[in-house]
Amino acid sequence: MPDTLLVAERPAEDQVAQYDAIVIGAGISGMFMLYRLRELGLITRVFEAGTDIGGTWYWNRYPGARFDSESWTYGYSFSEELLQEWDWKEHFSPQPDTLDYLNLVADKFDLRRDMQFGSTVQAAHWDDAAGQWTVTLESGEQARARFLFTAVGILSAHTLPAIPGRESFRGPAYHPARWPHDPVDFTGKRVGIIGTGATAIQAIPEIAKQAKHLTVFQRRPNWAAPLHNSRIGKEEMTAITTRDDEIYARCRDTPSWFIHKADPRKTLDVAPEEREAFWEKLYAEPGFGIWMGNFRDILLDEKANAAITEFIAGKIRQRVNDPKIADKLIPKDHGFGTRRVPLESGYFEAYNRDNVLLVDLNETPIERITPDGIETSDKEYEFDILVYATGFDGVTGAFDRIDIRGPGGVRLRDVWADGPRTYLGWMPEGFPNLLMVLGPHTARGNIPRAVEHGVECLSGLLEFMQAHNYTRVETRPERVAEWTETVIKASEPLLSSKVDSWQTGVNRNVEGRSVRRVLGYNGNGVHYRRKCEEIANGGYREFAFR
Ligand code: NAP
């Protein structure tokens, strides 16, 4: 590799390890970033808090954890050999199989040799004179590199409920994102679960099958639709593999990089019976079709949204035996699809079981967690095990947990206090050589597709720097202002931008996270891809190099 990307030799007495690039995180993003950095000839170190690779799929081992992307759209597409080698077992892969897949990738490309596990990054400070980043781990160990890549994921900073008495509970209490490596045995146990987001919606039916009794504490219900998972036979997988090119091309060509594409018709232009038949068909099909393959205006137009919302509410009423419980499970504060739609397998039917109780926290709020369980305004519920399915400080949370300081000691956390400022989501404003895989303000959707795109973009930028002997890249303020405006504008027409969720940056368990922020590029992913290509083809003039 050209010498220019390598930092100057350090004196022998300097014990701090020196790399060309440091990557934070060994999940799907960090693994692929490392692979590409190696190809570019950069000596790279990956620091990972967990004891092994996998990120989301390493941490989230809770019962029921699985994709709601079609498995065969989820894997890496960069290696034909890898595509041929791996067979998905289910259309929506469960967590253990996904982790097996990622282990295969790590082994095949010998990724672990450049990774350091059990290494939580605490701080990353830019040294302007040396033109490099100094990274400090929780252990106090330090390392330096010209380039710092964040591959920290958008849902990795898990949050526990801010409820008094949490520490006093005597039994085991788990957050799904810190689930034990040995399966939790719920047999004969009284279990309480707080939260009814995508995680809880996957876990509840599974825990209910095992536990003696399960009590669900619900603050706001979520809309959910059936996943319709099934196994993939050998022949079917062979047939899928022959279509890989077509499948990945399709993903590149849809707004959210899934296989699903909206129907070009507007909801209310379609006759009610035809509309109903279309929705019945989507509801009976696997995956996100009901959300992303629906009429094109369901997430934009209040009346269209009200119509699909009523349809889905009807489905909940059909599936839940007790009309009072069904009513509690139907969200009243937001329409279908305006928060991330969890896909479920028997979630609503779980409430028909004798051993499952739904507690509506709007009627009887939680007052405290006690040594024996949970006390609401009404009574104390006793439990052997508690599950806090209370979500994440989404997108920026993982950045906030690291003390990232740029030139002059400016803290990223402060710069982003009112919302992220980036160019294309590739780099934050004012932080040289800090490159983000799946950073705020990128297009997301089907995560591995966004990851591969992001890594390719950043690799392209580095290749350009190598070719031009540049060692430092920064954003330009006017371009950051322009992109931030584009991102905000793209969100404005969406009904989802008026709803509190992790996607709009709201988390009531985190101080200062009660105001909505725009955290992603919510426009069409195809447009985002085109924009990134234009920047690359134009010679990255929108960035400043030295
Ligand atoms: P979430 O959607 O943010 O849900 C958290 C839940 O906990 C909400 O129901 C929330 O209620 C409740 N909660 C939080 N604090 C509480 C408190 N103090 N008291 C009572 N209730 C409280 O988090 P998540 O379920 O972990 O899902 C986050 C995202 O992860 C999903 O949207 C999805 O993108 C991703 N995910 C993906 C998959 C998959 O691919 N299959 C699976 C799981 C998760 P409020 O709504 O009232 O705040």
XYZ file of C-alpha atoms and ligand atoms in Angstrom:
594
model
C 0.000 0.000 0.000
C 1.181 3.580 -0.569
C 3.136 4.906 2.390
C 0.964 7.968 2.724
C -1.755 6.229 4.696
C 0.735 4.778 7.112
C 1.470 6.930 10.096
C 4.982 7.999 10.987
C 7.160 5.535 12.847
C 6.917 5.908 16.609
C 9.954 5.963 18.914
C 10.765 2.566 20.425
C 9.911 3.661 23.980
C 6.319 4.397 22.910
C 4.415 1.287 23.937
C 1.114 2.312 22.415
C 0.125 -0.029 19.601
C 0.072 1.631 16.201
C -2.265 0.738 13.339
C -3.352 2.314 10.074
C -6.993 1.872 10.973
C -9.001 1.029 14.057
C -12.527 -0.323 13.742
C -14.909 -0.217 16.699
C -17.223 -3.222 16.637
C -17.055 -6.758 15.225
C -20.644 -7.107 14.059
C -21.804 -7.301 10.461
C -20.371 -3.824 9.759
C -17.012 -4.242 11.469
C -16.401 -7.651 9.934
C -16.886 -6.433 6.391
C -15.046 -3.154 7.005
C -12.024 -5.128 8.201
C -12.198 -7.347 5.124
C -12.113 -4.328 2.792
C -9.441 -2.461 4.792
C -7.191 -5.489 4.533
C -7.726 -5.517 0.778
C -6.609 -1.883 0.725
C -3.471 -2.913 2.611
C -4.241 -1.121 5.880
C -2.965 -2.675 9.083
C -6.200 -2.772 11.039
C -7.290 -3.560 14.574
C -10.905 -4.234 15.489
C -11.931 -3.626 19.094
C -15.050 -5.440 20.224
C -16.755 -5.354 23.629
C -18.138 -8.891 23.295
C -16.068 -12.039 23.625
C -16.548 -12.924 19.954
C -17.822 -11.684 16.592
C -21.475 -11.134 15.664
C -22.647 -7.818 17.173
C -26.447 -7.866 17.351
C -26.459 -11.629 16.786
C -23.842 -12.164 19.463
C -25.725 -10.195 22.115
C -29.409 -10.821 21.371
C -29.792 -14.494 22.280
C -33.288 -14.217 23.722
C -35.915 -16.841 22.863
C -37.601 -16.082 19.551
C -34.816 -13.813 18.224
C -34.751 -14.044 14.449
C -34.696 -11.957 11.250
C -37.644 -10.334 9.756
C -35.647 -9.745 6.597
C -35.808 -12.730 4.240
C -32.645 -14.701 5.149
C -31.534 -14.937 1.520
C -31.484 -11.126 1.293
C -29.574 -10.768 4.558
C -26.220 -12.462 3.934
C -23.151 -10.701 2.565
C -23.175 -10.568 -1.213
C -19.507 -9.676 -1.785
C -18.212 -13.242 -2.092
C -19.671 -15.648 -4.642
C -17.871 -18.495 -2.893
C -19.502 -17.604 0.418
C -22.927 -17.426 -1.229
C -22.405 -20.918 -2.651
C -21.114 -22.294 0.629
C -23.891 -21.268 3.010
C -27.429 -22.664 3.124
C -30.063 -20.806 5.112
C -32.270 -23.229 7.009
C -35.296 -20.964 7.424
C -36.773 -18.111 5.410
C -36.333 -15.892 8.504
C -33.245 -17.173 10.220
C -33.202 -17.700 14.004
C -30.369 -16.106 15.989
C -28.289 -19.305 16.525
C -28.160 -20.036 12.775
C -27.292 -16.433 11.990
C -24.439 -16.528 14.458
C -23.262 -19.798 12.837
C -23.305 -17.990 9.500
C -21.253 -15.081 10.830
C -18.806 -17.547 12.386
C -18.393 -19.186 9.006
C -17.603 -15.753 7.515
C -15.097 -14.963 10.280
C -13.382 -18.352 9.853
C -13.399 -18.324 6.076
C -11.727 -14.922 5.862
C -9.632 -15.412 9.007
C -11.048 -12.201 10.473
C -10.330 -12.902 14.137
C -6.577 -12.498 13.769
C -7.064 -8.703 13.574
C -9.717 -8.541 16.268
C -9.432 -7.962 19.988
C -12.411 -9.102 22.070
C -13.549 -8.074 25.532
C -12.278 -4.624 24.546
C -14.804 -1.874 25.139
C -13.697 1.420 23.639
C -14.080 4.160 26.206
C -12.535 7.135 24.403
C -11.228 8.200 21.018
C -9.322 11.478 20.861
C -7.967 13.155 17.733
C -4.356 14.301 17.914
C -4.196 17.112 15.389
C -0.408 17.404 15.333
C 0.112 13.708 14.691
C -2.944 13.491 12.455
C -4.246 10.412 14.155
C -6.729 8.980 16.641
C -5.817 7.656 20.072
C -8.251 5.055 21.270
C -8.499 4.100 24.943
C -10.124 0.891 26.104
C -11.915 0.378 29.411
C -8.848 -1.580 30.558
C -6.711 1.543 30.044
C -4.947 0.017 27.028
C -4.384 2.483 24.204
C -3.883 2.246 20.465
C -3.359 4.791 17.706
C -4.343 4.924 14.082
C -4.669 7.385 11.231
C -8.271 6.309 10.589
C -11.033 5.470 12.999
C -14.048 3.544 11.762
C -17.176 3.232 13.846
C -19.093 0.027 13.222
C -21.138 0.279 16.396
C -24.584 -0.621 15.056
C -27.781 1.379 15.342
C -29.320 -0.713 18.118
C -26.461 -1.670 20.403
C -26.786 0.793 23.299
C -29.427 -1.114 25.256
C -31.410 0.748 27.911
C -32.848 -0.533 31.164
C -36.119 0.858 32.511
C -35.684 3.981 34.624
C -37.912 2.613 37.374
C -37.089 3.003 41.076
C -35.988 -0.120 42.900
C -34.590 -1.868 39.840
C -31.482 -3.019 41.683
C -33.520 -4.466 44.538
C -35.089 -7.371 42.630
C -33.872 -10.633 44.137
C -34.260 -12.931 41.142
C -32.441 -12.843 37.829
C -33.369 -9.945 35.531
C -32.336 -9.858 31.898
C -32.264 -7.345 29.069
C -32.634 -9.282 25.777
C -29.526 -7.535 24.403
C -27.453 -8.987 27.252
C -29.008 -12.431 27.259
C -26.967 -15.225 28.921
C -25.069 -17.590 26.629
C -26.681 -20.585 28.340
C -30.412 -20.660 27.623
C -32.611 -19.374 30.446
C -34.915 -22.089 31.758
C -38.374 -20.643 32.374
C -39.950 -23.976 33.322
C -42.175 -23.617 36.367
C -41.253 -19.941 36.749
C -43.336 -16.819 37.218
C -42.020 -14.341 34.699
C -42.646 -10.622 34.268
C -41.727 -8.786 31.076
C -41.685 -5.019 30.591
C -42.079 -3.757 27.021
C -44.010 -4.662 23.903
C -41.611 -3.675 21.093
C -40.217 -5.959 18.366
C -38.039 -7.826 20.866
C -40.821 -8.565 23.349
C -43.180 -9.461 20.504
C -40.738 -12.195 19.458
C -39.955 -13.338 23.004
C -43.448 -13.373 24.579
C -44.901 -16.360 22.653
C -41.736 -18.395 23.322
C -41.525 -17.578 27.039
C -45.265 -18.208 27.417
C -44.824 -21.758 26.080
C -42.362 -22.562 28.865
C -43.155 -20.431 31.886
C -45.627 -21.307 34.602
C -47.007 -17.803 34.229
C -46.068 -14.723 32.199
C -47.202 -11.175 32.978
C -46.705 -8.585 30.226
C -46.414 -4.947 31.317
C -47.482 -2.827 28.359
C -47.105 0.953 28.173
C -47.817 1.545 24.483
C -48.952 -1.328 22.269
C -47.317 -1.764 18.863
C -48.806 -2.783 15.562
C -47.488 -6.164 14.472
C -48.148 -8.509 11.563
C -47.462 -12.200 10.962
C -43.985 -13.289 9.884
C -45.084 -16.617 8.311
C -41.666 -18.193 8.703
C -40.959 -21.633 7.201
C -38.048 -23.990 6.671
C -36.022 -23.984 3.466
C -35.410 -27.414 1.958
C -32.163 -28.298 0.185
C -33.717 -28.041 -3.283
C -35.396 -24.761 -2.526
C -32.101 -23.318 -1.246
C -30.313 -24.461 -4.406
C -32.971 -22.700 -6.463
C -32.608 -19.541 -4.352
C -28.823 -19.568 -4.770
C -29.147 -19.611 -8.550
C -31.169 -16.386 -8.233
C -28.702 -14.555 -5.953
C -27.782 -11.923 -8.551
C -31.413 -11.192 -9.270
C -32.293 -11.033 -5.543
C -29.493 -8.605 -4.659
C -30.249 -6.500 -7.739
C -33.879 -6.319 -6.596
C -32.792 -5.191 -3.107
C -30.630 -2.459 -4.631
C -33.641 -1.252 -6.537
C -36.166 -0.863 -3.690
C -36.509 2.134 -1.341
C -35.536 0.192 1.810
C -33.303 -2.439 0.180
C -35.678 -5.289 1.006
C -37.303 -7.357 -1.745
C -40.597 -5.563 -1.107
C -41.657 -2.645 -3.264
C -44.744 -0.485 -2.779
C -47.781 -0.945 -5.018
C -47.961 2.125 -7.284
C -51.682 2.647 -6.561
C -53.080 5.001 -3.947
C -55.188 3.328 -1.262
C -58.404 5.252 -1.719
C -58.267 5.000 -5.532
C -58.834 1.278 -5.176
C -62.359 -0.102 -4.628
C -62.930 -1.251 -1.024
C -63.384 -4.951 -1.907
C -60.256 -4.989 -4.054
C -58.333 -3.178 -1.327
C -59.466 -5.676 1.277
C -58.511 -8.620 -0.943
C -55.051 -7.092 -1.504
C -54.534 -6.617 2.219
C -55.724 -10.158 2.984
C -53.156 -11.424 0.505
C -50.350 -9.331 2.025
C -51.317 -10.340 5.579
C -51.106 -14.016 4.559
C -47.673 -13.625 2.946
C -44.286 -13.908 4.671
C -42.228 -10.841 5.541
C -42.615 -7.102 5.299
C -44.981 -7.002 2.277
C -47.813 -5.695 4.455
C -45.607 -2.725 5.398
C -43.371 -2.108 2.395
C -45.292 -3.761 -0.423
C -48.522 -1.969 0.427
C -50.198 0.925 -1.426
C -47.669 3.697 -1.871
C -49.447 6.250 0.313
C -50.131 4.279 3.513
C -47.236 5.936 5.342
C -47.869 9.392 3.886
C -51.586 10.018 3.804
C -53.637 10.117 7.023
C -56.786 8.688 5.408
C -54.920 5.894 3.636
C -53.135 5.102 6.877
C -56.417 5.087 8.805
C -57.829 2.517 6.347
C -54.938 0.037 6.674
C -54.852 0.676 10.429
C -58.503 -0.372 10.708
C -57.794 -3.490 8.667
C -54.953 -4.542 10.984
C -57.003 -3.701 14.091
C -59.676 -6.057 12.718
C -57.080 -8.810 12.479
C -56.101 -8.339 16.136
C -59.775 -8.549 17.144
C -60.098 -11.780 15.145
C -57.037 -13.334 16.735
C -57.530 -12.414 20.394
C -60.435 -14.199 22.104
C -61.179 -11.599 24.778
C -62.389 -8.350 23.125
C -61.196 -6.278 26.119
C -57.649 -7.633 25.784
C -57.789 -7.198 22.003
C -58.724 -3.570 22.542
C -55.772 -3.028 24.864
C -53.424 -4.542 22.257
C -54.626 -2.129 19.556
C -52.511 1.040 19.437
C -54.550 4.252 19.606
C -51.731 6.801 19.462
C -50.210 5.947 16.085
C -51.253 4.357 12.826
C -50.045 1.085 11.345
C -46.479 1.299 10.015
C -45.583 4.608 11.608
C -43.310 2.845 14.072
C -41.097 -0.038 12.994
C -43.512 -2.953 12.435
C -42.517 -6.066 14.379
C -43.254 -9.325 12.591
C -44.610 -11.986 14.910
C -45.226 -15.688 15.220
C -48.261 -16.302 17.431
C -47.901 -13.072 19.429
C -51.593 -12.228 19.631
C -52.584 -15.850 20.293
C -50.245 -15.838 23.320
C -52.854 -13.668 25.068
C -55.425 -16.472 24.625
C -53.381 -18.698 26.933
C -54.420 -19.166 30.555
C -50.868 -18.522 31.770
C -50.488 -15.065 30.160
C -51.721 -11.821 31.713
C -51.601 -8.367 30.116
C -51.195 -5.412 32.470
C -52.010 -2.065 30.857
C -49.672 0.499 32.396
C -51.914 3.339 31.267
C -54.513 2.088 33.767
C -52.118 0.983 36.505
C -48.623 2.461 36.104
C -45.559 0.772 37.559
C -44.553 2.484 40.802
C -41.448 0.501 41.638
C -39.550 -2.706 41.243
C -39.424 -4.564 44.549
C -37.257 -7.438 45.824
C -40.126 -9.779 44.900
C -41.400 -8.320 41.662
C -43.220 -5.292 40.280
C -45.558 -2.976 42.117
C -48.133 -1.044 40.108
C -50.616 1.539 41.393
C -52.970 -1.407 41.829
C -50.964 -4.269 43.399
C -47.655 -6.060 43.700
C -46.953 -8.870 41.218
C -44.447 -11.496 42.374
C -41.908 -12.983 39.964
C -39.017 -15.434 39.811
C -37.535 -13.833 36.664
C -37.840 -10.357 35.113
C -37.216 -9.460 31.470
C -36.602 -5.825 30.561
C -37.426 -5.710 26.832
C -37.095 -1.961 27.072
C -35.140 -1.238 23.921
C -32.190 0.879 22.934
C -30.881 4.403 22.780
C -31.064 4.139 19.005
C -28.504 5.263 16.408
C -26.588 7.892 18.415
C -26.603 6.034 21.762
C -23.547 3.916 20.943
C -21.637 7.069 19.926
C -22.678 8.875 23.106
C -21.217 6.084 25.219
C -17.725 6.732 23.816
C -15.858 9.936 24.696
C -15.145 10.973 21.097
C -13.206 14.246 20.804
C -12.085 15.973 17.657
C -9.715 18.933 17.070
C -9.630 21.312 20.046
C -11.163 18.642 22.268
C -14.638 19.196 20.794
C -16.926 16.382 21.877
C -19.060 14.578 19.304
C -21.782 14.185 21.925
C -22.020 17.988 22.231
C -21.950 18.622 18.482
C -24.802 16.148 18.072
C -26.785 17.280 21.134
C -29.730 18.459 19.012
C -29.268 15.872 16.302
C -26.477 14.425 14.196
C -24.630 16.556 11.647
C -22.917 14.503 8.979
C -22.120 14.363 5.326
C -24.014 11.440 3.781
C -23.790 9.725 7.144
C -20.219 8.794 6.179
C -18.495 11.340 8.440
C -19.594 13.598 11.287
C -18.966 17.310 10.851
C -15.586 18.463 12.162
C -14.012 15.102 13.007
C -11.145 14.314 10.607
C -10.610 10.718 9.501
C -13.602 9.489 11.518
C -15.609 7.291 9.184
C -18.915 5.689 10.091
C -20.384 2.461 8.791
C -24.164 2.789 9.077
C -23.742 6.140 10.805
C -26.621 8.490 11.507
C -28.097 10.028 8.338
C -27.358 7.051 6.114
C -30.149 5.152 4.391
C -30.817 1.924 6.315
C -33.727 -0.499 5.802
C -32.409 -4.025 5.249
C -29.315 -3.682 7.444
C -26.685 -5.880 5.735
C -27.531 -4.300 2.387
C -26.960 -0.868 3.937
C -23.777 -2.117 5.620
C -22.320 -3.462 2.391
C -23.161 -0.242 0.605
C -21.664 1.876 3.392
C -18.450 -0.154 3.561
C -18.040 0.037 -0.225
C -18.535 3.828 -0.093
C -15.936 4.298 2.654
C -13.501 1.917 0.957
C -13.914 3.897 -2.268
C -13.078 7.097 -0.406
C -9.928 5.546 1.084
C -8.852 4.188 -2.277
C -9.212 7.675 -3.690
C -7.051 9.038 -0.861
C -4.398 6.419 -1.497
C -4.360 7.276 -5.194
C -3.932 10.991 -4.430
C -1.538 10.658 -1.494
C -3.985 12.273 0.914
C -3.775 11.460 4.619
C -6.619 13.523 6.002
C -10.257 13.857 5.042
C -12.885 16.163 6.515
C -16.399 17.278 5.790
C -17.121 20.739 4.376
C -19.548 22.765 6.534
C -21.730 23.857 3.602
C -22.120 20.259 2.461
C -23.009 19.102 5.976
C -25.658 21.817 6.157
C -27.022 20.750 2.784
C -27.122 17.031 3.651
C -28.636 17.623 7.090
C -31.362 19.672 5.408
C -31.926 16.917 2.814
C -32.267 14.341 5.563
C -34.717 16.452 7.545
C -36.787 17.268 4.441
C -36.935 13.598 3.439
C -38.536 12.754 6.786
C -41.074 15.566 6.841
C -43.800 13.953 4.691
C -43.690 10.695 6.625
C -46.383 10.084 9.231
C -43.708 8.267 11.259
C -41.840 11.527 11.856
C -44.709 12.599 14.135
C -44.497 9.520 16.338
C -42.164 8.893 19.289
C -39.940 5.840 18.889
C -36.264 4.921 18.867
C -36.361 5.787 15.177
C -37.240 9.385 15.983
C -34.665 9.414 18.768
C -37.005 9.222 21.743
C -36.190 7.023 24.732
C -37.873 7.889 27.996
C -35.269 5.939 29.983
C -32.458 8.240 28.864
C -32.135 11.787 30.090
C -32.344 14.351 27.305
C -33.920 11.911 24.861
C -37.502 13.152 24.977
C -37.322 15.386 21.885
C -37.641 13.892 18.414
C -34.598 13.995 16.128
C -34.072 12.851 12.564
C -31.546 10.045 12.802
C -31.605 8.445 9.381
C -32.059 9.290 5.736
C -35.679 8.225 5.368
C -35.949 9.031 1.687
C -35.649 6.481 -1.084
C -32.584 4.242 -0.692
C -32.217 4.173 -4.467
C -31.781 7.953 -4.460
C -29.247 7.700 -1.631
C -27.261 5.114 -3.550
C -27.316 7.357 -6.639
C -26.166 10.362 -4.606
C -23.225 8.399 -3.144
C -22.263 7.219 -6.643
C -22.342 10.787 -7.953
C -20.019 11.943 -5.173
C -17.560 9.130 -5.912
C -17.715 9.611 -9.674
C -17.188 13.345 -9.241
C -13.912 12.801 -7.359
C -15.236 13.406 -3.825
C -15.147 17.179 -4.301
C -17.634 17.527 -1.452
C -14.938 16.467 1.029
C -11.807 18.400 2.024
C -8.488 16.521 1.742
C -4.923 17.102 2.821
P -38.538 -0.853 21.421
O -39.225 -1.110 20.155
O -38.006 0.485 21.672
O -39.510 -1.303 22.560
C -39.228 -1.056 23.918
C -40.468 -1.343 24.694
O -40.218 -1.161 26.067
C -41.621 -0.412 24.337
O -42.798 -1.151 24.364
C -41.557 0.627 25.449
O -42.774 1.282 25.690
C -41.195 -0.266 26.608
N -40.577 0.452 27.726
C -39.368 1.051 27.748
N -39.130 1.578 28.942
C -40.211 1.330 29.704
C -40.558 1.650 31.026
N -39.713 2.332 31.817
N -41.759 1.241 31.484
C -42.582 0.544 30.685
N -42.323 0.212 29.428
C -41.134 0.605 28.933
O -37.281 -1.870 21.607
P -37.099 -3.348 21.030
O -38.341 -4.124 21.165
O -35.874 -3.886 21.619
O -36.895 -3.095 19.493
C -36.022 -2.088 19.015
C -35.730 -2.317 17.559
O -34.817 -3.406 17.430
C -36.904 -2.713 16.712
O -37.727 -1.647 16.349
C -36.187 -3.320 15.532
O -35.729 -2.360 14.638
C -35.014 -4.021 16.189
N -35.354 -5.437 16.378
C -35.329 -6.208 15.266
C -35.680 -7.499 15.336
C -35.648 -8.305 14.075
O -35.012 -7.971 13.119
N -36.349 -9.344 14.004
C -36.080 -8.054 16.544
C -36.077 -7.246 17.684
C -35.720 -5.935 17.586
P -43.139 2.662 24.916
O -43.415 2.272 23.509
O -44.291 3.185 25.651
O -41.905 3.525 25.017
